[in-house]
Amino acid sequence: MADYIVGDIQGCFTGLKKLLNSVAFDPANDKLIAVGDLIGRGPQSLETLEYLYSLGAQFDTVLGNHDLHLLAIYSGIRQAKASDKLDHLLADKNIATYIHWLRSKPLALAIDDNTLVSHAGLYPQWSISQAIDLSAHCSALLQSANWQSHLKQMYGNKPDKWKDSLKDEDRWRFCINAFTRMRYMQDSNKLELDCKNHPSQAPKKLTPWFEIPNNNLSPNSRLIFGHWATLAGETNNTQLIGLDTGYIWGKQLTMWQVQNGKKYSINFQD
Ligand SMILES: [Mn+2]
């Protein structure tokens, strides 16, 4: 029995199967959790969702920006680009089932009291329990009858600073951006959503979100995230576990085993 947390799959089903086979993943006993961006850009988004859905209770995920974008495309709120490579998935007879299933998934998932999984990370002013509460708030909107009207309000970079007083669509949009798009902060509390570079190649005024001190975290907290391919997991901190290692960009697909704390990777070329 082992629990694995896998980085951004992005429709790379062949790579996912290779990685799972490399650890002899057994869906009868082992559990797989994903950091989101299950689909999009890769060649096999349909096969990826078919497989992950088939794992039933042995699989869980948080939502990434590409997963939310799929919901928006399905709803006619955004148009798919050819580079999304989502045509087969969108034309599949089971697409409504997959969309309904994705809407049931959270933005943040606590695997124990001190370990949080989310796509982009934890906004530095939030505690783990606050993140879980905000994720539940967003999930309620995503599962509501008028979920598509909320999705319409999802796009945009403002507000870029958290306040407890944020309301309605501002609160929703900030949470979506913090949980699924964040990489850098400016002035310790302002989301900067454009820069995708490795920290060694970022403007000096920007700081990776995980380098801003978070006074709400206990010394043994662990934050598990994806989304940042150029970072390649280089947080220089064993409690900050970055799992996007850029498989979709020809690099590696990585997962982390909860029980032994080890990372497992396969190369795109293998
Ligand atoms: Mn992402």
mmCIF file of C-alpha atoms in Angstrom, residues 37 39-41 63-86 89-90 99 102 142 147 151 154-155 176 180-181:
data_model
loop_
_atom_site.group_PDB
_atom_site.id
_atom_site.type_symbol
_atom_site.label_atom_id
_atom_site.label_comp_id
_atom_site.label_asym_id
_atom_site.label_seq_id
_atom_site.Cartn_x
_atom_site.Cartn_y
_atom_site.Cartn_z
ATOM 1 C CA ASP A 37 -3.374 19.951 -15.007
ATOM 2 C CA ILE A 39 -5.071 17.400 -19.427
ATOM 3 C CA GLY A 40 -4.217 20.011 -22.049
ATOM 4 C CA ARG A 41 -1.367 20.412 -24.558
ATOM 5 C CA LEU A 63 -7.770 21.213 -10.080
ATOM 6 C CA GLY A 64 -5.200 23.075 -12.156
ATOM 7 C CA ASN A 65 -5.593 26.004 -14.518
ATOM 8 C CA HIS A 66 -5.823 23.691 -17.549
ATOM 9 C CA ASP A 67 -8.573 21.632 -15.882
ATOM 10 C CA LEU A 68 -10.596 24.776 -15.146
ATOM 11 C CA HIS A 69 -9.933 25.979 -18.699
ATOM 12 C CA LEU A 70 -11.410 22.708 -20.002
ATOM 13 C CA LEU A 71 -14.578 23.390 -17.999
ATOM 14 C CA ALA A 72 -14.743 26.853 -19.590
ATOM 15 C CA ILE A 73 -14.217 25.488 -23.119
ATOM 16 C CA TYR A 74 -16.865 22.801 -22.559
ATOM 17 C CA SER A 75 -19.233 25.550 -21.407
ATOM 18 C CA GLY A 76 -18.576 27.702 -24.493
ATOM 19 C CA ILE A 77 -17.007 30.439 -22.347
ATOM 20 C CA ARG A 78 -13.640 30.100 -24.051
ATOM 21 C CA GLN A 79 -12.583 28.636 -27.400
ATOM 22 C CA ALA A 80 -10.086 25.808 -27.512
ATOM 23 C CA LYS A 81 -6.803 26.521 -29.258
ATOM 24 C CA ALA A 82 -5.270 23.852 -31.473
ATOM 25 C CA SER A 83 -2.367 23.718 -29.001
ATOM 26 C CA ASP A 84 -4.766 22.607 -26.229
ATOM 27 C CA LYS A 85 -5.249 19.311 -28.146
ATOM 28 C CA LEU A 86 -8.615 18.737 -26.480
ATOM 29 C CA LEU A 89 -11.758 14.588 -25.286
ATOM 30 C CA LEU A 90 -14.455 17.174 -26.035
ATOM 31 C CA ILE A 99 -16.834 17.363 -16.617
ATOM 32 C CA LEU A 102 -13.846 17.315 -12.429
ATOM 33 C CA LEU A 142 -18.252 24.975 -8.991
ATOM 34 C CA TRP A 147 -21.454 27.060 -12.002
ATOM 35 C CA LEU A 151 -16.610 30.236 -14.573
ATOM 36 C CA MET A 154 -12.821 33.347 -13.448
ATOM 37 C CA TYR A 155 -10.517 35.057 -15.955
ATOM 38 C CA ILE A 176 -8.633 30.530 -8.420
ATOM 39 C CA THR A 180 -3.927 27.488 -9.832
ATOM 40 C CA ARG A 181 -1.778 30.243 -11.418
#
